[in-house]
Coordinates of C-alpha atoms in Angstrom, one line a residue:
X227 CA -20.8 -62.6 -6.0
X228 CA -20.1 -58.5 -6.6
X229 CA -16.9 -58.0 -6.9
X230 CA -15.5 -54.9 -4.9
X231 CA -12.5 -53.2 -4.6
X232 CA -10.9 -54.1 -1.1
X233 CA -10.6 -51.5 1.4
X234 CA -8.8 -53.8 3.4
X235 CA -5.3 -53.3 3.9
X236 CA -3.2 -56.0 6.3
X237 CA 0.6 -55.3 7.1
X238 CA 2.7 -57.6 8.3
X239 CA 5.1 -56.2 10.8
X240 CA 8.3 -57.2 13.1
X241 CA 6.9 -56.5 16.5
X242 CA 7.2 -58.9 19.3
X243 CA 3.2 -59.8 19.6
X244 CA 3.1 -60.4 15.8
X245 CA 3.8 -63.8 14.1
X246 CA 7.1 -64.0 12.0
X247 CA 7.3 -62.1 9.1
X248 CA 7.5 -64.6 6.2
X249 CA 6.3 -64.7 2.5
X250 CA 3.6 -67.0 3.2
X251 CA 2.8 -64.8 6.0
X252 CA 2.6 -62.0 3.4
X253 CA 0.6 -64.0 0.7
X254 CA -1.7 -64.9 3.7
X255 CA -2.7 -61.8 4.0
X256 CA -3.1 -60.8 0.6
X257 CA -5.3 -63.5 0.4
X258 CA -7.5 -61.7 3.9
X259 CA -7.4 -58.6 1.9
X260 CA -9.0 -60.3 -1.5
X261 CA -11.3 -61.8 0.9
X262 CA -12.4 -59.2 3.4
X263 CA -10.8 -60.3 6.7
X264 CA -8.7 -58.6 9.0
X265 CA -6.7 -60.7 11.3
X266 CA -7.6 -59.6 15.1
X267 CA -4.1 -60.3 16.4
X268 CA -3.1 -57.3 14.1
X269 CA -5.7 -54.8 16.0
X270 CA -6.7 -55.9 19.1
X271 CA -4.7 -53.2 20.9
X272 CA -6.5 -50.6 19.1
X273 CA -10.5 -52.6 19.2
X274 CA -9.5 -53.9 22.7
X275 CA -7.6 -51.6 24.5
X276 CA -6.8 -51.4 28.1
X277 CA -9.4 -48.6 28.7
X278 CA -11.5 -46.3 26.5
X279 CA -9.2 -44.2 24.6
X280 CA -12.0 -41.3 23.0
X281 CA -11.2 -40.1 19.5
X282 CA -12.9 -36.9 20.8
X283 CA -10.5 -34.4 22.4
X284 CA -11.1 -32.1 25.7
X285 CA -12.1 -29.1 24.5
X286 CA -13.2 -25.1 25.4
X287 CA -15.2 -22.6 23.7
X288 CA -15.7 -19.5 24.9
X289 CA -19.2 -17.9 25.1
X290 CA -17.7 -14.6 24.7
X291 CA -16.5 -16.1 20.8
X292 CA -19.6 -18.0 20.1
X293 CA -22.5 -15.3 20.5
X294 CA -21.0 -12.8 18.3
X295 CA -20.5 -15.5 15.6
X296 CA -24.4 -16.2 16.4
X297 CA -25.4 -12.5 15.7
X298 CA -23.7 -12.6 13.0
X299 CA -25.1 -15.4 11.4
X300 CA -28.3 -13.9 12.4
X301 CA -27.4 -10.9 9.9
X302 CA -26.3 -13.3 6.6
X303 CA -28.1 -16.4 7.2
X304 CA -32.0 -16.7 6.6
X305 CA -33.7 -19.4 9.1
X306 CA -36.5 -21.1 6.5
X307 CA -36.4 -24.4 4.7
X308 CA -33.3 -26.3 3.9
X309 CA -31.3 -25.1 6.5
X310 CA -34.2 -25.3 8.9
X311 CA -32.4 -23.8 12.1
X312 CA -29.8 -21.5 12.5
X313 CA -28.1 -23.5 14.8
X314 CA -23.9 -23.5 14.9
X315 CA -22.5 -27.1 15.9
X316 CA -19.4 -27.8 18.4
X317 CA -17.3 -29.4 16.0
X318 CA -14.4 -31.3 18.1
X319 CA -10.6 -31.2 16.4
X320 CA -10.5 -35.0 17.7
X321 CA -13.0 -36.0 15.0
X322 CA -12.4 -35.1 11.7
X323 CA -14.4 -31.8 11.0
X324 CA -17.7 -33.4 12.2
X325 CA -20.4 -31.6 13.7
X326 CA -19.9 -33.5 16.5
X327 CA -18.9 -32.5 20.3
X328 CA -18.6 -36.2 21.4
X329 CA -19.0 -38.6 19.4
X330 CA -22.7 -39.7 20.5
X331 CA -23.6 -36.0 21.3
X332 CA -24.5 -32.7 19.5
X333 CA -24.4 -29.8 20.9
X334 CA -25.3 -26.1 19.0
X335 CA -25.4 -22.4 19.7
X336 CA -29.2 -21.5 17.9
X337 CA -30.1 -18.1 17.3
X338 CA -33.6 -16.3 16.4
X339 CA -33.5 -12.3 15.5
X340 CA -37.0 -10.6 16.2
X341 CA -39.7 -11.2 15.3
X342 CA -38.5 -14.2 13.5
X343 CA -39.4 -17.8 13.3
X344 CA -38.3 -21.3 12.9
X345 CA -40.2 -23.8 11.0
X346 CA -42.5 -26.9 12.4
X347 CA -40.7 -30.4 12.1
X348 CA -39.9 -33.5 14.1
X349 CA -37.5 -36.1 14.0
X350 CA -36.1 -38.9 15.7
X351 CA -33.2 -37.7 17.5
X352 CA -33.9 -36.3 21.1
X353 CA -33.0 -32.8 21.9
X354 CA -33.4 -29.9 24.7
X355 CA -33.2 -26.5 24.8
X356 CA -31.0 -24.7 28.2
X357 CA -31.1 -21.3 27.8
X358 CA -28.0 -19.0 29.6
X359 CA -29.3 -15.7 28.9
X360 CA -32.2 -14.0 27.1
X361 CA -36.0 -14.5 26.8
X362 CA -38.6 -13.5 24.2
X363 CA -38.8 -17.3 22.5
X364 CA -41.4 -19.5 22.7
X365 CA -41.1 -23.2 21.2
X366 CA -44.4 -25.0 20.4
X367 CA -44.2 -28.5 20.7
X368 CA -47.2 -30.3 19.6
X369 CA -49.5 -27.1 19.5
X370 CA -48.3 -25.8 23.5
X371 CA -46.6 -22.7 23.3
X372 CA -43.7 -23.2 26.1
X373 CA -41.7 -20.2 27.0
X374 CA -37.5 -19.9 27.1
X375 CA -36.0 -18.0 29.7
X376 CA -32.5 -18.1 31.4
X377 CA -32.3 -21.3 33.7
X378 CA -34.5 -22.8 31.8
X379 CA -34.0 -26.3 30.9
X380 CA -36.5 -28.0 28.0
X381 CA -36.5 -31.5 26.8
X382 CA -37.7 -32.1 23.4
X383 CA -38.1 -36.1 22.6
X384 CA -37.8 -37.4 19.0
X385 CA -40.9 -37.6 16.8
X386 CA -42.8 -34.7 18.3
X387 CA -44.0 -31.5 16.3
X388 CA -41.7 -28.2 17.4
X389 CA -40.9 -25.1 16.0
X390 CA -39.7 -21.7 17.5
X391 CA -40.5 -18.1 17.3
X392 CA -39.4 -15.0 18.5
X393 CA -41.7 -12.5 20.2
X394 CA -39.3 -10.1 21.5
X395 CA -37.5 -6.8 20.2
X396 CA -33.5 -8.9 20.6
X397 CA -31.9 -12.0 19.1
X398 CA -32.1 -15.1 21.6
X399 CA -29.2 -17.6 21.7
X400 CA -29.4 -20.8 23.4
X401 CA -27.7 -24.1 23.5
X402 CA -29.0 -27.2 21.6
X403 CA -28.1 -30.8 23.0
X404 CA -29.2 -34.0 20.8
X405 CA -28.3 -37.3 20.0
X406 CA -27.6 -37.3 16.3
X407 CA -23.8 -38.4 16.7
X408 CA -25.2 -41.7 18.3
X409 CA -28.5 -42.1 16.0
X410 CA -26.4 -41.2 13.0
X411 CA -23.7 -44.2 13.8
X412 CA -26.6 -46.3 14.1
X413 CA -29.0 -45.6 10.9
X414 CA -31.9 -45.1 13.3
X415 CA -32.6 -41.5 12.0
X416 CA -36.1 -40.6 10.1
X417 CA -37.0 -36.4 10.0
X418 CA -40.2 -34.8 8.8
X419 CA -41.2 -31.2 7.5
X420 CA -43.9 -29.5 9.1
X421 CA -45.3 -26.2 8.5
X422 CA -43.2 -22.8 7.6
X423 CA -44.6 -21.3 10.4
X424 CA -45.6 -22.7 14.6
X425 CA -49.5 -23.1 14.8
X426 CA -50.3 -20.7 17.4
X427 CA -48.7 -17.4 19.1
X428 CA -50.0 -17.8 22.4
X429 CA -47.5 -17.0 25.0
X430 CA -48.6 -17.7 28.1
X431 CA -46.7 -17.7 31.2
X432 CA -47.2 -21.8 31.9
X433 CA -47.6 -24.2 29.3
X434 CA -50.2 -26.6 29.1
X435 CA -47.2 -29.5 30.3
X436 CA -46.4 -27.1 33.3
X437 CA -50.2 -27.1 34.4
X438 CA -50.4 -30.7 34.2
X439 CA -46.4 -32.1 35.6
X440 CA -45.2 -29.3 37.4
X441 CA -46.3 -29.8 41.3
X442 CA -43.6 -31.6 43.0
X443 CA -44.7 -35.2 44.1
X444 CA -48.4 -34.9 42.7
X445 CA -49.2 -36.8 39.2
X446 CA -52.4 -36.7 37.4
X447 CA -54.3 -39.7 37.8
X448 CA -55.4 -39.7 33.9
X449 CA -51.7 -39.8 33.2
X450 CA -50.5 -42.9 35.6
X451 CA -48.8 -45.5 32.5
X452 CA -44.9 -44.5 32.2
X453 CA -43.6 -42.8 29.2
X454 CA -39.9 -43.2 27.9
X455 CA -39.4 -39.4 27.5
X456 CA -40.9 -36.7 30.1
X457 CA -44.3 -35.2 29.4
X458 CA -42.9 -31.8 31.1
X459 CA -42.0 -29.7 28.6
X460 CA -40.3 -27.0 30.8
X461 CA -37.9 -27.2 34.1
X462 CA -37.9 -23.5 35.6
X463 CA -35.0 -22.4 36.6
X464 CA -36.7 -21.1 40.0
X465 CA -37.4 -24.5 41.0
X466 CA -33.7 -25.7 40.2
X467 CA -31.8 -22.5 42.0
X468 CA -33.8 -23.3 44.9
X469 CA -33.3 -26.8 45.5
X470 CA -29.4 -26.5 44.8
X471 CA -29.6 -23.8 47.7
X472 CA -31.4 -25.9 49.9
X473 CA -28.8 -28.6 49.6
X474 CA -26.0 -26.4 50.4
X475 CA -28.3 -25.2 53.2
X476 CA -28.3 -28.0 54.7
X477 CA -24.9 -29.2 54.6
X478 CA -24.4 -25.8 56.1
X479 CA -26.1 -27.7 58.8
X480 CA -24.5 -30.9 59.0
X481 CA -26.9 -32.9 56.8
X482 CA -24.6 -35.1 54.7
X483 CA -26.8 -34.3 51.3
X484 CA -24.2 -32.8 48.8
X485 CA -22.2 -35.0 46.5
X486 CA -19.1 -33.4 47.7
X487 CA -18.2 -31.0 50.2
X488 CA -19.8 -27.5 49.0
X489 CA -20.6 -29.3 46.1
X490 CA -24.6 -29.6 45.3
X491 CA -25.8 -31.5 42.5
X492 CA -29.5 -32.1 40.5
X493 CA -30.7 -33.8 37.9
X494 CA -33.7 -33.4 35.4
X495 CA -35.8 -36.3 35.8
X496 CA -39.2 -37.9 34.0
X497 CA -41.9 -37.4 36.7
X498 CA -43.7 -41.3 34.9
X499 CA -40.7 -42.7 36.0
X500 CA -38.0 -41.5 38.1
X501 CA -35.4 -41.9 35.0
X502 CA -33.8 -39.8 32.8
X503 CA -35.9 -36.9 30.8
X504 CA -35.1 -38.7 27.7
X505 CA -34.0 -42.4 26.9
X506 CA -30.5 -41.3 25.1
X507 CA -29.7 -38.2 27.4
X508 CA -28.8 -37.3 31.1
X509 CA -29.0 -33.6 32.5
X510 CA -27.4 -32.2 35.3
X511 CA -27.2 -29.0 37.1
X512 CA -24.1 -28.6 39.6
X513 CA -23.5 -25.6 42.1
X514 CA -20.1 -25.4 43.1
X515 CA -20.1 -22.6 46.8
X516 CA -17.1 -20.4 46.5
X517 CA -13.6 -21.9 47.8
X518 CA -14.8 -25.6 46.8
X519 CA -13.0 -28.2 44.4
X520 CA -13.9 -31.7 43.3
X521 CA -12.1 -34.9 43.1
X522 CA -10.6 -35.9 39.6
X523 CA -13.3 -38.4 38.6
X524 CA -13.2 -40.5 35.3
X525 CA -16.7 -42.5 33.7
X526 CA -17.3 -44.3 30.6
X527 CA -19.5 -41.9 27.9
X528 CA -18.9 -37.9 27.5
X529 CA -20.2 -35.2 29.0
X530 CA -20.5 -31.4 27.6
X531 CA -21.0 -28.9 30.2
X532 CA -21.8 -24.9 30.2
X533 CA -21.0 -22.8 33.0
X534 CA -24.5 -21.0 33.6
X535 CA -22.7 -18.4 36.2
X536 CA -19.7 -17.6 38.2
X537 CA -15.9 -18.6 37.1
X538 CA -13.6 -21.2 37.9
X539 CA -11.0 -23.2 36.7
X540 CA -11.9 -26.6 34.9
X541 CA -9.1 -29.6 34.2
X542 CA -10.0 -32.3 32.0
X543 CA -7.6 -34.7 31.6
X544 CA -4.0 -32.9 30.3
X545 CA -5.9 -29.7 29.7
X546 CA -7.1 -26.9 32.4
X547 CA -9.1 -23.5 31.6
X548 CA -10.2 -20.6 33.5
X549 CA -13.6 -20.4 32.4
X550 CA -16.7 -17.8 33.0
X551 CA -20.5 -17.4 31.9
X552 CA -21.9 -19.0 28.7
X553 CA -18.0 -21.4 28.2
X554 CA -18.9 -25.0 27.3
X555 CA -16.2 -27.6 27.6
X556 CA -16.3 -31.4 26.3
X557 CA -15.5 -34.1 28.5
X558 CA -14.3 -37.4 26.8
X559 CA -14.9 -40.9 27.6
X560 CA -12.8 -41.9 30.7
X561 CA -10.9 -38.4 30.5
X562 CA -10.5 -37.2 34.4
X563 CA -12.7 -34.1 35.5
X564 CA -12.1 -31.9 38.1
X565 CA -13.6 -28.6 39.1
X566 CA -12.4 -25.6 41.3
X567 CA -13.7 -22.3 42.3
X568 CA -13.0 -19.5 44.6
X569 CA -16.0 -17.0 44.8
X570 CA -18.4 -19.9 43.2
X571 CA -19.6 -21.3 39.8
X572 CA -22.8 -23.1 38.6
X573 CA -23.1 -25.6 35.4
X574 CA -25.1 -27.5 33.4
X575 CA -24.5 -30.7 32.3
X576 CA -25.4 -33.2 29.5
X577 CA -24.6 -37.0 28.7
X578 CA -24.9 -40.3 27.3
X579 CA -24.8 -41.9 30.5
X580 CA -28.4 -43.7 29.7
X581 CA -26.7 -45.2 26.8
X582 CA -24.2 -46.7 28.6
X583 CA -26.2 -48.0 31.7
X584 CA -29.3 -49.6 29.2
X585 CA -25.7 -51.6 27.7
X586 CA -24.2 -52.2 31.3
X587 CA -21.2 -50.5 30.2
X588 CA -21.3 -47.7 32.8
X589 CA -18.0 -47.3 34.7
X590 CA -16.6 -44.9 37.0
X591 CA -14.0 -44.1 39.2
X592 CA -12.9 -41.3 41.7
X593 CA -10.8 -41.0 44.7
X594 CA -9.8 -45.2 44.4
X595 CA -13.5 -45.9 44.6
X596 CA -14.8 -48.2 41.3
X597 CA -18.7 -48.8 40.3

């Protein structure tokens, strides 16, 4: 048998839950650390406890902070192999000085100067693009150029071919949302080079995805067998401003169709299935009307959200913000969210939530109300 030094460290203590403190309780557990046990009855209030307690933290970052960091990085930092993207993680103070936002999610602020672009790979790890200002990018994903513009929402699933380039005269920042927190902890992850530069500078207007998924309610019927991840490569943010302003349209008219009073709500969705646009990730878009609030509610998983437009005042858990444009906040595991806002404010959300539904671990609570 190899013989390891033990990391295990067992402390016998006074409180009133623990068994009395003798030296045969002491050489006991001497004897668990030699062997590699830990007693549960010593951490069950920390592996069991009443309800998820997140290592992950509530936390802002301010738009107005982040792109000028991005420019900058744009001026001392080449993209090209190695590095691969220029792409500036949400580290949250809860967990330790890991790139991490949440501890299954990942989200980045990735820049591209002129002219410039960033090399073919794939991997694993699912991913989107949601762009909050700016245009000029196109990412090609398996050979279809697909263009970036503000509002637009693009799912990326793992193991496809993708680079980016930019064809405009300005830098382009946009947000990055993946996975690798979760696949990480799991030792699921493979990645794979691809050429230094995207196979084609096409840039049309529609990608070849859009011409095939895009028309609401109609599916090809080459294409009928469900796919975990969307085929649609690009969600336009026409299509989402308008059906958020039909929703508060009609609840203007007494249809009963928001999730909350002034309160309208999408989310991106795999036209093969009905599901979420990728197995490990859920995306939103909310549109608060001005003078609306929502109920404190609390669900298992995190969430990180960016305000697209408008301002308002977010409260997560112990901590509140004003926030504006371009902010992105982290919501933690069971931490209470509640959103207010007088002249109106629209957001985009991501989660885990298909993680924890697949695992029947999906919780949530608001306004006494428990599913």
């Amino acid at each position: 048998m190899t013989q390891v030094t033990s990391p295990v460290c067992v402390q016998a203590t006074d409180a009133a839950d623990q068994p009395e403190r003798t030296p045969e309780l002491e050489a006991l557990y001497r004897t668990f650390e030699q062997q590699l046990l830990v007693p549960l009855w010593t951490e069950i209030g920390e592996l069991m406890p009443a309800h998820p307690s997140s290592r992950a933290l509530p936390y802002l970052w301010r738009w107005k902070d982040l792109l000028p960091a991005a420019e900058q990085a744009g001026e001392l930092v080449p993209v090209g192999r190695g590095g691969e993207r220029r792409a500036m993680a949400l580290a949250n103070p809860g967990l330790g000085g890991r790139p991490f936002a949440t501890p299954t999610l990942w989200a980045a602020i990735q820049y591209l100067n002129p002219g410039e672009d960033a090399p073919v790979h794939r991997h694993t790890q699912h991913a989107f693009r949601f762009v909050v200002e700016g245009e000029g990018v196109w990412t090609v994903v398996d050979g279809d150029p697909v263009a970036m513009r503000r509002g637009d929402f693009l799912p990326q699933a793992g193991w496809h071919w993708h680079g980016h380039h930019n064809r405009s005269d300005s830098g382009m920042a946009w947000i990055d949302g993946l996975d690798i927190p979760f696949q990480h902890y799991t030792e699921a992850t493979f990645f794979e080079f691809g050429p230094d530069e995207v196979e084609t500078r096409e840039a049309p207007q529609r990608s070849r995805s859009e011409r095939l998924w895009s028309h609401p309610g109609l599916r090809p019927l080459t294409r009928l067998r469900p796919t975990p991840a969307t085929p649609l490569l690009a969600y336009r943010w026409e299509h989402t401003d308008h059906a958020l302003n039909e929703q508060l349209a009609l609840e203007a008219e007494g249809h009963p169709v928001t999730v909350e009073p002034g309160h309208a709500a999408v989310r991106y969705t795999n036209p093969t299935t009905g599901g979420d646009v990728l197995p490990t990730l859920r995306t939103e878009f909310h549109r608060l009307a001005p003078d609306t609030g929502t109920s404190p509610r609390q669900e298992t998983g995190s969430s990180v959200f960016q305000v697209f437009d408008g301002s308002g005042r977010v409260t997560v858990g112990g901590s509140s913000w004003a926030v504006e444009r371009g902010d992105l906040f982290v919501v933690p595991s069971w931490q209470p969210l509640s959103l207010a806002t007088e002249t109106g404010m629209d957001l985009f959300r991501f989660s885990d939530a298909p993680l924890f539904e697949r695992l029947d671990l999906h919780r949530s609570h608001q306004e006494g109300i428990q599913a």
